[in-house]
Short mmCIF file of C-alpha atoms in Angstrom, two decimals:
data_model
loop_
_atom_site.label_atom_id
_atom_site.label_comp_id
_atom_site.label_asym_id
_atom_site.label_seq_id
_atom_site.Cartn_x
_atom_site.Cartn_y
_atom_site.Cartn_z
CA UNK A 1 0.00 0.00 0.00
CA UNK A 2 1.54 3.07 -1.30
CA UNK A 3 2.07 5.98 1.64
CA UNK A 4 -1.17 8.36 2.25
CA UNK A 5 1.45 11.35 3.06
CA UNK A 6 3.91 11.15 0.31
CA UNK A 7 2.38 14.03 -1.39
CA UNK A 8 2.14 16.36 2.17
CA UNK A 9 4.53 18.87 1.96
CA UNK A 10 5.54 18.77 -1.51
CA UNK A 11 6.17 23.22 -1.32
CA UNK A 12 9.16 22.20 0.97
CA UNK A 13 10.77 20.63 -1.91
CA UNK A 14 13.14 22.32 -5.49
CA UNK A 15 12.41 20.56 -8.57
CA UNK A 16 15.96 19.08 -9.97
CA UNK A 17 17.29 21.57 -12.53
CA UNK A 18 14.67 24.48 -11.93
CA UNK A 19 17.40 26.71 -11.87
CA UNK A 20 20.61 25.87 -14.65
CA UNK A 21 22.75 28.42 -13.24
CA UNK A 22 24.14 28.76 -9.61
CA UNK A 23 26.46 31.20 -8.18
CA UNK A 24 27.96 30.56 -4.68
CA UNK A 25 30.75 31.33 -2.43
CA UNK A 26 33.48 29.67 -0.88
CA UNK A 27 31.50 29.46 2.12
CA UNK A 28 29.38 27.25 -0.38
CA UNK A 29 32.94 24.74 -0.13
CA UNK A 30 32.42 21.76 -0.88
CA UNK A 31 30.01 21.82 -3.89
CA UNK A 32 28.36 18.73 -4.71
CA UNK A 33 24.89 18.67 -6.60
CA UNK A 34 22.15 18.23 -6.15
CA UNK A 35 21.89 20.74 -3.57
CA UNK A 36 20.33 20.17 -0.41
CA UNK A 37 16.68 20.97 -0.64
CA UNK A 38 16.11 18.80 -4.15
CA UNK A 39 13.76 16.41 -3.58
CA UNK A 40 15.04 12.91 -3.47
CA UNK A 41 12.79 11.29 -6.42
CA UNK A 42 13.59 14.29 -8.69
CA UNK A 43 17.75 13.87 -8.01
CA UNK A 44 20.55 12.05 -9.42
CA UNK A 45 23.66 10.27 -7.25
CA UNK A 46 25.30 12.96 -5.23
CA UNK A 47 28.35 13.87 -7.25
CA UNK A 48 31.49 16.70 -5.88
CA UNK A 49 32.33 19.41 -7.80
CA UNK A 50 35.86 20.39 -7.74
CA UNK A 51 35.11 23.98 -8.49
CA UNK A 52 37.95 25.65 -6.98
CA UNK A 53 40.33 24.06 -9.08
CA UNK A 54 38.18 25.79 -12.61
CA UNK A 55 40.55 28.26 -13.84
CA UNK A 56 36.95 30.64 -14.91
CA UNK A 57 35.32 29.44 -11.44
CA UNK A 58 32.65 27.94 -13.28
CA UNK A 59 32.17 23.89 -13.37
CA UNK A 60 29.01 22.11 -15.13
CA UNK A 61 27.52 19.54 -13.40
CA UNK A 62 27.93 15.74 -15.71
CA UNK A 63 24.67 14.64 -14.39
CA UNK A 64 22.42 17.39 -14.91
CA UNK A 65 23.72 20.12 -17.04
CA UNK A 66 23.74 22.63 -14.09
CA UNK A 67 26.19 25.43 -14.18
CA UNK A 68 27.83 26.88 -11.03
CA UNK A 69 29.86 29.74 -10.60
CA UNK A 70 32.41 30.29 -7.65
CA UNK A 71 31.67 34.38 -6.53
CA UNK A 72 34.78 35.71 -5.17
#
C-alpha cells in the first residue's frame, strides 16, 4: 500500500534543474549537486564538484547540465 502522506509537503521541496545556473561562495565549499533541498525522487547520485580548481570558477555539473559559478 503506497504511503497516504507522500504528497504532504511537496512546497518544501526544489524541482531538480529548476534553476541551470548557480552562483555561490566559498562558504558554499564543498560543492556537490544536487543541492540540499532537491527532492530525493527528482535527483541524481550525489556527485562533488571540484570547483575551486576551474581556472573561470565555473564547473558544469555531468549529471544534470547545471552550471555553477564560484563568486569571489
Amino acid at each position: 500500500m503506497p504511503n497516504p502522506r507522500t504528497a504532504e509537503h511537496q512546497n518544501q521541496y526544489q524541482t531538480a534543474n529548476a534553476q541551470t545556473r548557480v552562483e555561490l561562495s566559498r562558504a558554499d565549499l564543498p560543492l556537490h549537486c544536487p543541492q540540499p533541498g532537491t527532492a530525493l525522487w527528482a535527483s541524481h547520485p550525489r556527485v562533488f564538484i571540484p570547483i575551486e580548481d576551474a581556472k573561470d570558477g565555473s564547473m558544469i555539473c555531468p549529471y544534470c547540465g547545471t552550471q555553477y559559478v564560484l563568486k569571489d
